[in-house]
Short mmCIF file of C-alpha atoms and ligand atoms in Angstrom, two decimals:
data_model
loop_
_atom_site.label_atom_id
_atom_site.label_comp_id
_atom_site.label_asym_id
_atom_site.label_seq_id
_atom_site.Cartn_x
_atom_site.Cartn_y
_atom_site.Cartn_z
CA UNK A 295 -6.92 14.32 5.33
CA UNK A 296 -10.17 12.07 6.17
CA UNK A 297 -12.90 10.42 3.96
CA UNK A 298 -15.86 12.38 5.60
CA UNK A 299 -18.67 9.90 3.36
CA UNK A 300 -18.07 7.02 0.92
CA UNK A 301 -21.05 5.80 -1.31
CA UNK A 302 -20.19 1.92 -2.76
CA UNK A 303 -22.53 0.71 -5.19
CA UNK A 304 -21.72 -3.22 -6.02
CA UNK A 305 -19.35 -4.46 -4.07
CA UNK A 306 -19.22 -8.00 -2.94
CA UNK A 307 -22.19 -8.37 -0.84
CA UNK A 308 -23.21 -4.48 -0.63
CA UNK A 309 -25.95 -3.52 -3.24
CA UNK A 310 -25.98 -0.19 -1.98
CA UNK A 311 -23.99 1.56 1.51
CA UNK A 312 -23.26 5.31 2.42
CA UNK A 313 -21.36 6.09 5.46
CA UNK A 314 -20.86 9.06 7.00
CA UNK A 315 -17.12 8.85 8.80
CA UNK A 316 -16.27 10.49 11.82
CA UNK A 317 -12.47 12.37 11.45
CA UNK A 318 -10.95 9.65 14.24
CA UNK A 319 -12.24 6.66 14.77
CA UNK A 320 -15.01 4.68 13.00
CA UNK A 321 -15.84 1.03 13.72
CA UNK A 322 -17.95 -1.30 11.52
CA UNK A 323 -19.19 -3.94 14.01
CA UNK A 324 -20.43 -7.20 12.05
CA UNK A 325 -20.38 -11.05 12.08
CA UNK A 326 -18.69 -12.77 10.00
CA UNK A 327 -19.93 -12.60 5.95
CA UNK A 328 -22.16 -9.30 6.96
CA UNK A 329 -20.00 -7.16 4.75
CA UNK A 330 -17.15 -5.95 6.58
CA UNK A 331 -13.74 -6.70 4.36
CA UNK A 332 -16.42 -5.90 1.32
CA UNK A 333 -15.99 -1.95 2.43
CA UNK A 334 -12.42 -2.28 2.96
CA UNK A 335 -12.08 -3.55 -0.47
CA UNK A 336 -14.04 -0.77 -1.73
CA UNK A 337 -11.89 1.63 -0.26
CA UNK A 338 -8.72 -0.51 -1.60
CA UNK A 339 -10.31 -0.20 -5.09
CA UNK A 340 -10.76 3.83 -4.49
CA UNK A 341 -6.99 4.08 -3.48
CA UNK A 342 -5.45 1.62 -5.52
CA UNK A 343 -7.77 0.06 -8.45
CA UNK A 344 -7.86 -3.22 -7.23
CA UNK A 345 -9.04 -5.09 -4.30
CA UNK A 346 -5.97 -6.64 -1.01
CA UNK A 347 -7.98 -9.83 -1.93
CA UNK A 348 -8.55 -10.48 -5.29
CA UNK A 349 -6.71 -9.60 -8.13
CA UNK A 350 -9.79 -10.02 -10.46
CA UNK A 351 -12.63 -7.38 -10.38
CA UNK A 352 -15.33 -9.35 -11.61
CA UNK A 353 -15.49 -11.65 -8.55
CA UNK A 354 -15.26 -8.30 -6.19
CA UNK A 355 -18.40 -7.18 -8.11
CA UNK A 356 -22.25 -8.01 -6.84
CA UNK A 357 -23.18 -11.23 -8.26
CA UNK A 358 -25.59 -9.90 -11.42
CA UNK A 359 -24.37 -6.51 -10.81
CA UNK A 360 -22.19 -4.66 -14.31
CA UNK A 361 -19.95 -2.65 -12.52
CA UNK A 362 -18.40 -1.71 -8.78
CA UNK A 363 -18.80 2.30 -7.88
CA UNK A 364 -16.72 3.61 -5.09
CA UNK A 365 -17.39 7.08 -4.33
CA UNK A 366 -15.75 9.21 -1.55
CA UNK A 367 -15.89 13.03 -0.15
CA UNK A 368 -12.49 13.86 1.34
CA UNK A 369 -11.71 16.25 3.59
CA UNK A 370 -8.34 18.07 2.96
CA UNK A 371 -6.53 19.97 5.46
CA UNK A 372 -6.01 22.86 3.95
CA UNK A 373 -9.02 23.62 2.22
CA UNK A 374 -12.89 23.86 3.50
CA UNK A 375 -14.29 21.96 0.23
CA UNK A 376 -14.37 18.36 0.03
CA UNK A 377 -12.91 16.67 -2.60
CA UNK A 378 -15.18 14.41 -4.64
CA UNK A 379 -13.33 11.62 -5.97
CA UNK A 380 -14.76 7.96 -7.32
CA UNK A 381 -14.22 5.54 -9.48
CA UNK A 382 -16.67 3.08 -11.60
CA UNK A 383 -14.90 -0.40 -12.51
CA UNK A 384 -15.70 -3.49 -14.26
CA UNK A 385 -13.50 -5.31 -16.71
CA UNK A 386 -13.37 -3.41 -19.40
CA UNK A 387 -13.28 -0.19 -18.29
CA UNK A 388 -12.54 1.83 -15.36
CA UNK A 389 -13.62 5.83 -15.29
CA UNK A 390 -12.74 7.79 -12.47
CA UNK A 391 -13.67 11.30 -11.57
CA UNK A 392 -11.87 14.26 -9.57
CA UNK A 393 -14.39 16.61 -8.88
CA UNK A 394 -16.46 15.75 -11.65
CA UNK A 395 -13.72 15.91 -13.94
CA UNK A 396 -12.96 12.79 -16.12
CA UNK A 397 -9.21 11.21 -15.03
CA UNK A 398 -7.29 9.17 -17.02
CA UNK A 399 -5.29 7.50 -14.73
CA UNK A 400 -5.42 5.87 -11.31
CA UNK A 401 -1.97 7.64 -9.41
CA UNK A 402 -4.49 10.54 -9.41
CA UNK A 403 -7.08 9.43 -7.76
CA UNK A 404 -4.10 7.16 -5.39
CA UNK A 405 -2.84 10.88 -4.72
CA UNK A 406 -6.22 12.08 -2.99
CA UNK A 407 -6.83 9.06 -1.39
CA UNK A 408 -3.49 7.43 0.67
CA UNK A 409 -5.42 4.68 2.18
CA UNK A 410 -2.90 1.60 4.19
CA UNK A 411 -5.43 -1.34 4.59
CA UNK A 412 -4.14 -3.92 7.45
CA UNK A 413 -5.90 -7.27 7.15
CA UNK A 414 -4.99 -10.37 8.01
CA UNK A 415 -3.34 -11.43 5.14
CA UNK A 416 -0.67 -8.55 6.02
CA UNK A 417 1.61 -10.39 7.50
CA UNK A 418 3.17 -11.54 3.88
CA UNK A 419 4.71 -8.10 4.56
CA UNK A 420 7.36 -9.86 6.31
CA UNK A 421 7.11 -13.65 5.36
CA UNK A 422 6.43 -12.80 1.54
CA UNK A 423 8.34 -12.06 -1.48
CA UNK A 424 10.48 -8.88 -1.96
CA UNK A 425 8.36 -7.46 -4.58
CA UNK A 426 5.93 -7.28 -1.79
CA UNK A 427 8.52 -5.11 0.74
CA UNK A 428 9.48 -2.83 -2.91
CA UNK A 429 5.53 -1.92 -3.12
CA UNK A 430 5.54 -0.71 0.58
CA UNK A 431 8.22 1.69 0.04
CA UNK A 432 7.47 2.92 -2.97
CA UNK A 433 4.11 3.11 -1.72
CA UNK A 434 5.62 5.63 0.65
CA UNK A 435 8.13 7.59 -2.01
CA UNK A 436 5.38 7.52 -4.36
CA UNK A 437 3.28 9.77 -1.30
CA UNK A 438 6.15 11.63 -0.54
CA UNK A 439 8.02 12.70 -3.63
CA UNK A 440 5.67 14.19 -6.65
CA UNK A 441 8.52 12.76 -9.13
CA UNK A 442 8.58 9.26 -7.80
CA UNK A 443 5.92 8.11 -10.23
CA UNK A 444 6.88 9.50 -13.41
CA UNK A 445 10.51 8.08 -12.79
CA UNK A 446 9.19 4.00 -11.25
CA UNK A 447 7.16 4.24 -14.86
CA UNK A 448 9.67 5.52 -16.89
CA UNK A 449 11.69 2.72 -15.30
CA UNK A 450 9.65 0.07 -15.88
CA UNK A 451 8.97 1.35 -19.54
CA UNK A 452 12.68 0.59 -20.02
CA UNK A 453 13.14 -2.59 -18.25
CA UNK A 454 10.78 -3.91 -20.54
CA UNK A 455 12.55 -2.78 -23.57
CA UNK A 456 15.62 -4.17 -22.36
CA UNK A 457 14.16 -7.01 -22.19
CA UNK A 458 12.98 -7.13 -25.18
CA UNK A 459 16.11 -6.65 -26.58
CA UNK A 460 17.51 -9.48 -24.59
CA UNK A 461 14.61 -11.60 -25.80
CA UNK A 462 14.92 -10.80 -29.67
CA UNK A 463 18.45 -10.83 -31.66
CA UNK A 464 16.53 -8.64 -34.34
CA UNK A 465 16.56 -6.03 -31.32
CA UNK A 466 19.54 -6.62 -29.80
CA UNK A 467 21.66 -3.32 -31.33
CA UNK A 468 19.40 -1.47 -28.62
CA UNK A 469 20.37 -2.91 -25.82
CA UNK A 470 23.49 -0.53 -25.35
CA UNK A 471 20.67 2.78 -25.54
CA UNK A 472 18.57 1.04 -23.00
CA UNK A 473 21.18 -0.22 -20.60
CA UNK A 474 22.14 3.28 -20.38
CA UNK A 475 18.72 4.50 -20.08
CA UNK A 476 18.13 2.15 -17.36
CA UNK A 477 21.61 3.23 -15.47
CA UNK A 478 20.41 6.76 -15.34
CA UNK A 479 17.41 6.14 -13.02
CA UNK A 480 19.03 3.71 -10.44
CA UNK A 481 20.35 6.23 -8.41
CA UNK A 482 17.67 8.27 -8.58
CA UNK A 483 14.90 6.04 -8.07
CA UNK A 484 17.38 4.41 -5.19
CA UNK A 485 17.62 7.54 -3.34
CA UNK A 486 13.30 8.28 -3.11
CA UNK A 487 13.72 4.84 -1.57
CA UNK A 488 16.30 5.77 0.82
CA UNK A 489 14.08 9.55 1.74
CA UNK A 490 11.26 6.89 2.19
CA UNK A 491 12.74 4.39 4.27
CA UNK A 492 14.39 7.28 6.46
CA UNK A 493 10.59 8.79 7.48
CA UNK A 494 9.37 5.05 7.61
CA UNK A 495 12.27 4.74 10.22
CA UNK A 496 11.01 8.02 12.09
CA UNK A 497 7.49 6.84 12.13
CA UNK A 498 8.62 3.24 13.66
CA UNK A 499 10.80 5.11 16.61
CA UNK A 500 7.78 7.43 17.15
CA UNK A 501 5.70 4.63 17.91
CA UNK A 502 6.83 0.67 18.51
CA UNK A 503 6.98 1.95 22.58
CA UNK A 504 4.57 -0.16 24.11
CA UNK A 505 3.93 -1.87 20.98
CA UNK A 506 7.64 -3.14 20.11
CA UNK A 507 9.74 -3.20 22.90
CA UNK A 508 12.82 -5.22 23.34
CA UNK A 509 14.29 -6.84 20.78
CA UNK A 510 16.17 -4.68 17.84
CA UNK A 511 14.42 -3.76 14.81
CA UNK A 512 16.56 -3.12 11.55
CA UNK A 513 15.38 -2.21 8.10
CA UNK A 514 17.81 -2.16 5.30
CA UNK A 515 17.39 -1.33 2.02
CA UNK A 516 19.91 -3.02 -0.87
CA UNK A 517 20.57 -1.55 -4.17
CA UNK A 518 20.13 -4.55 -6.16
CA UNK A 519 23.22 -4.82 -7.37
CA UNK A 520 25.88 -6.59 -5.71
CA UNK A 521 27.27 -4.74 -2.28
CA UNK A 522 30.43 -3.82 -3.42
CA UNK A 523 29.19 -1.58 -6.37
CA UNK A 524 28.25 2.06 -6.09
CA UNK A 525 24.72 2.76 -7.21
CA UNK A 526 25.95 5.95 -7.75
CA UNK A 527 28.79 5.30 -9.96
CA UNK A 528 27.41 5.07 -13.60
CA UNK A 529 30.77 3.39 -14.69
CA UNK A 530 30.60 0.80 -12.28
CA UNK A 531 27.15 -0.12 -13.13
CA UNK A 532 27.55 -0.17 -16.60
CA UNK A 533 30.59 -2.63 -15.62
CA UNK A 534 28.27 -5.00 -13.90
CA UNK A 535 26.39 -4.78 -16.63
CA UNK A 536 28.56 -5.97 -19.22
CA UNK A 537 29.71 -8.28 -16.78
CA UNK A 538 26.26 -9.98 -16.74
CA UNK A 539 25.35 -9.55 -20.10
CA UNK A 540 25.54 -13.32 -21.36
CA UNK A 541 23.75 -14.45 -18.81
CA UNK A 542 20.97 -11.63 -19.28
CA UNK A 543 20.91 -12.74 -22.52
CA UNK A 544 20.61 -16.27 -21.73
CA UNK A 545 17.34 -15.55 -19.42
CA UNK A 546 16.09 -12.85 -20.93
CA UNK A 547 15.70 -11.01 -18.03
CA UNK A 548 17.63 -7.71 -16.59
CA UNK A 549 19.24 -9.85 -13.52
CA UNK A 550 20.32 -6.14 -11.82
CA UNK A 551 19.28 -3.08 -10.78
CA UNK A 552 16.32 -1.61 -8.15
CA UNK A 553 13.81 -3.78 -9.38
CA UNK A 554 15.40 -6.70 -7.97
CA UNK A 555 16.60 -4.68 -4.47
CA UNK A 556 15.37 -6.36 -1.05
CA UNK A 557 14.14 -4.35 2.00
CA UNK A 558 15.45 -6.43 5.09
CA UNK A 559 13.65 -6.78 7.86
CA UNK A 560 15.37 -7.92 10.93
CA UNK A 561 15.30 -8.79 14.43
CA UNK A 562 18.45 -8.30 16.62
CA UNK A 563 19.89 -9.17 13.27
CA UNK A 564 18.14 -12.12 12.13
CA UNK A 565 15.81 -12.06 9.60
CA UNK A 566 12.53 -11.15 11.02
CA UNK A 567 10.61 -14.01 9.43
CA UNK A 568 12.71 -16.58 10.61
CA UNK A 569 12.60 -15.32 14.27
CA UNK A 570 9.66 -14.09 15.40
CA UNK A 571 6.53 -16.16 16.28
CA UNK A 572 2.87 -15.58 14.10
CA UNK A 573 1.39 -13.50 16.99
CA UNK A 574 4.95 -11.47 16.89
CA UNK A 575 4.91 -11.47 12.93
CA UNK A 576 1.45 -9.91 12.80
CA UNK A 577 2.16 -6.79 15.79
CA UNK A 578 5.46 -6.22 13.09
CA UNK A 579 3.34 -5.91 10.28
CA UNK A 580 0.54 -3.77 11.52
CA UNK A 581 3.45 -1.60 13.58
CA UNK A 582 5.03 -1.16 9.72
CA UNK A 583 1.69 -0.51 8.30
CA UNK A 584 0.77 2.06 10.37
CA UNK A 585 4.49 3.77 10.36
CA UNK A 586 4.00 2.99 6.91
CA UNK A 587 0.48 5.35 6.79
CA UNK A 588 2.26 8.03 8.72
CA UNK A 589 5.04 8.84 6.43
CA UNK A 590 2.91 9.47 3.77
CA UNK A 591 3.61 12.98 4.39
CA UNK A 592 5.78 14.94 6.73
CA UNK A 593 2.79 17.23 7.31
CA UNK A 594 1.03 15.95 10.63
CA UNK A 595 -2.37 16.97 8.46
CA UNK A 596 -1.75 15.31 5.46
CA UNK A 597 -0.58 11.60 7.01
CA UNK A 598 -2.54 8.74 5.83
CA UNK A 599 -6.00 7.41 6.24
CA UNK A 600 -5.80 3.71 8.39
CA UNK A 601 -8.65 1.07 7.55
CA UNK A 602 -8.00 -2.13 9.21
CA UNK A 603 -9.84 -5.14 8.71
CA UNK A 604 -10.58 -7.70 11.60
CA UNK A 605 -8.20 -6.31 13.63
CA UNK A 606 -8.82 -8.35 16.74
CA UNK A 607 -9.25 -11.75 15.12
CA UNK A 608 -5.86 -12.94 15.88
CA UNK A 609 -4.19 -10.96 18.31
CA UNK A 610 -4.58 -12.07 21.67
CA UNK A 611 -6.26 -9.75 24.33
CA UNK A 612 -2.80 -8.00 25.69
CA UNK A 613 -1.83 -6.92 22.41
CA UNK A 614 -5.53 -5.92 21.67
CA UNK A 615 -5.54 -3.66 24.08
CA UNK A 616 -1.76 -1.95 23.03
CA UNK A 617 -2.79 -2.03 19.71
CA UNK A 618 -5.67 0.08 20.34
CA UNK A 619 -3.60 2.36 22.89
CA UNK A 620 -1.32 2.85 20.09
CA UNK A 621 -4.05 3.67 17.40
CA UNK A 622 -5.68 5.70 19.99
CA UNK A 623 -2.39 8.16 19.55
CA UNK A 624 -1.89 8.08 16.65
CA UNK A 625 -3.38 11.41 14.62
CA UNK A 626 -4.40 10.04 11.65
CA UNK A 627 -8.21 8.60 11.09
CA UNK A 628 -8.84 5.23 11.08
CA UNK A 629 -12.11 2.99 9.73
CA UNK A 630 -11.72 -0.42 11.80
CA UNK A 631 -13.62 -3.77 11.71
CA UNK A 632 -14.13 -6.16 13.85
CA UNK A 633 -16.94 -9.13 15.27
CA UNK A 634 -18.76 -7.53 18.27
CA UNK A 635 -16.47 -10.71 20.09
CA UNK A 636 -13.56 -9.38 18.89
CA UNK A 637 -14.13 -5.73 21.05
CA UNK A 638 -14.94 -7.84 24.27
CA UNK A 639 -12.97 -6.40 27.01
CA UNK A 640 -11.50 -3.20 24.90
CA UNK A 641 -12.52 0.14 26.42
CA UNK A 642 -13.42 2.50 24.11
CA UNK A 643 -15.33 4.73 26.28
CA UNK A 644 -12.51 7.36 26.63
CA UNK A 645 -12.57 7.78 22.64
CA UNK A 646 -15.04 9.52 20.36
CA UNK A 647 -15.65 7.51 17.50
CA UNK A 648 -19.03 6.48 15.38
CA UNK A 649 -19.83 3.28 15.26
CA UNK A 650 -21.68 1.17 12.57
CA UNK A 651 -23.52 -2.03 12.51
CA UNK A 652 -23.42 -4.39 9.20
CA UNK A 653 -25.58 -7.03 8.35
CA UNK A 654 -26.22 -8.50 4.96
CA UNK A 655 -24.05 -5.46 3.45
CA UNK A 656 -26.30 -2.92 4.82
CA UNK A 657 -25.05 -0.48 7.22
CA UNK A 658 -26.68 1.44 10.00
CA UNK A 659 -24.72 4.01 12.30
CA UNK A 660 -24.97 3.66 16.41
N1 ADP B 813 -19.28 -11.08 -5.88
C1 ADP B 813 -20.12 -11.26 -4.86
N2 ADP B 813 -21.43 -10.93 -4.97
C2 ADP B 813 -22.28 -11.08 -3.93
N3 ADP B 813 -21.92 -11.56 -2.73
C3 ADP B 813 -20.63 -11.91 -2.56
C4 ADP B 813 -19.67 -11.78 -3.60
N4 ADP B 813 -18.47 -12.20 -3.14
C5 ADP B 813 -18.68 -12.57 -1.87
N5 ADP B 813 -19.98 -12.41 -1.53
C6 ADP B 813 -20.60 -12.69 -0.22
O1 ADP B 813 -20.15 -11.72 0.69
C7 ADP B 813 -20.11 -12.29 2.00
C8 ADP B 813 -18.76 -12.02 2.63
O2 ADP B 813 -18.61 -10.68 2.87
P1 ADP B 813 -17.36 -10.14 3.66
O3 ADP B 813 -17.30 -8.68 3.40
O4 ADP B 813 -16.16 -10.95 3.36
O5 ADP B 813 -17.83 -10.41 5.17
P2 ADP B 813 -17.04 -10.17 6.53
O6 ADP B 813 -15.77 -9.49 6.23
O7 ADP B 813 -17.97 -9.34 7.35
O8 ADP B 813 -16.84 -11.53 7.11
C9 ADP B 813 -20.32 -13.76 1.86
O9 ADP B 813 -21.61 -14.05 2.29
C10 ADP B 813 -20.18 -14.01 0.38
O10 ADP B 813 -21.01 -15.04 -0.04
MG1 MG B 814 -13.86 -10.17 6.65
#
């Protein structure tokens, strides 16, 4: 699928932008505070509700402005019609539409619009918290598995009871009916992870050549639970959980199960982030981010869109140049930014693309 036009009303600096996008390539050509990261929010805030740089909406909308609008057209594989999805935010309310039809909630709209944004910041991929590494798989089991969300909510819906009931003596005579609740999705929300991490795996084989080469790249996913218990042995987790209980009780938090489970990244068996240098951590991170956009489906048609902000500010002009080789192969479309510097010495000429200029969060096309 490809965004063929967005419309964004309100965002950051833009008052007002529509861009028509070409299915391959499109690069937004700007200097620094024209505008650029402002449309890669907006397209964050289509595909996920929020903005990669700030968690609060008010500061992502215009200055004076009520609310942010983010509309898109999509173009789906296997239909002729676009999809028309958008969504109006501020903080109070958020409506989003599906061709003109009123949506309640955002994994809808997420569905239609698989958008990976790589921007600077995306190396905490590797040298960041866990909770970070859970998001990027589920991010891809959520893509690839229709029953993914339904279950990660129902877990977290239970979690939070148990919890509670941790929290609260007055509850505590439910903690036995949501221990076992939360038991019965371990394995099953552990194994989407696994399916996920498998194509994720795939993708990276497909295409670290040139990008990656060398030294060993692992990815491991735990369970969450100590290594010498079965996920898939309900006795042995509710063991471990009985085992724990005091001290669950004590911090009123659930101390196992696959919301505590750590993706490892490593390099010839080290830790990556303890290893590699910044230059090296950011190729690893773009290299998962855009394996990570391909395995949103297994369908070559239906892999993810790839908008990458400032690519070229800090890599250094060999990996520029393999980054772009690699993009160039890869089959999916892609909505790039970058300083008019920061394309110095690339050659583009082989590729067709559209280009735009952005200054003062207006947009032309060249
Ligand atoms: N809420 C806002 N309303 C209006 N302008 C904003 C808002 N937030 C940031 N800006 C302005 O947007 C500009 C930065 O835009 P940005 O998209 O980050 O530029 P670029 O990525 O091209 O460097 C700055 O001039 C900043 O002052
Ligand atoms: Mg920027």
């Amino acid at each position: 699928m490809w965004i063929k036009q967005i419309t964004v009303h309100h965002c950051r600096i833009i008052q007002q932008a529509q861009l028509n996008f070409f299915p391959r390539f499109n690069i937004i050509l700007g200097d620094n505070g024209s505008g650029k990261s402002s449309l890669l929010e907006a397209l964050c805030i289509l595909s996920r509700g929020r903005s990669y740089r700030s968690s609060r909406i008010n500061e992502v909308i215009t200055h004076h402005a009520d609310s942010i609008l983010c509309n898109a057209k999509i173009k789906q594989d296997n239909s002729d019609k676009l999809l028309s999805v958008g969504i109006q935010k501020n903080n109070k309310q958020t409506q989003i539409r599906i061709n003109q039809q009123n949506i309640k909630n955002q994994a809808e709209l997420s569905k239609a619009t698989p958008i990976t944004i790589i921007h600077p910041d995306s190396v905490n991929l590797i040298t960041g918290g866990p909770s970070l590494r859970r998001a990027f798989i589920d991010w891809i089991a959520f893509y690839q598995n229709p029953d993914f969300y339904q279950h990660w909510k129902q877990y977290k819906r239970i979690l939070r009871q148990r919890n509670i009931c941790l929290r609260d003596p007055s509850q505590r005579y439910a903690l036995p009916y949501w221990t076992e609740q939360l038991i019965a999705l371990q394995q099953p929300l552990h194994q989407y992870r696994i399916a996920a991490l498998k194509e994720l795996n795939n993708n990276i084989k497909k295409i670290q050549h040139g990008l990656w080469d060398g030294a060993k790249l692992d990815i491991e996913l735990s369970t969450g639970f100590p290594s010498d218990v079965d996920i898939n042995d309900t006795n042995a987790l509710q063991a471990i959980y009985q085992q724990r209980l005091d001290n669950d009780i004590k911090s009123h938090k659930t101390f196992y199960g696959i919301h505590r489970s750590e993706l490892k990244i490593s390099i010839n068996g080290v830790i990556a982030s303890q290893v590699v240098s910044r230059g090296q951590l950011k190729i690893l991170s773009i290299l998962l981010l855009i394996a990570q956009s391909a395995s949103a489906s297994t369908n070559e048609q239906e892999k993810g869109i790839i908008a990458i902000d400032d690519l070229t500010a800090e890599l250094d002009d060999n990996n520029r140049q393999r980054l772009i080789d690699l993009l160039i192969k890869t089959k999916q479309q892609l909505i790039m930014t970058t300083t008019p510097q920061g394309m110095e010495g690339i050659n583009l000429n082989s590729i067709e693309k559209t280009m735009f200029h952005v200054k003062h969060g207006e947009f032309e096309s060249i």
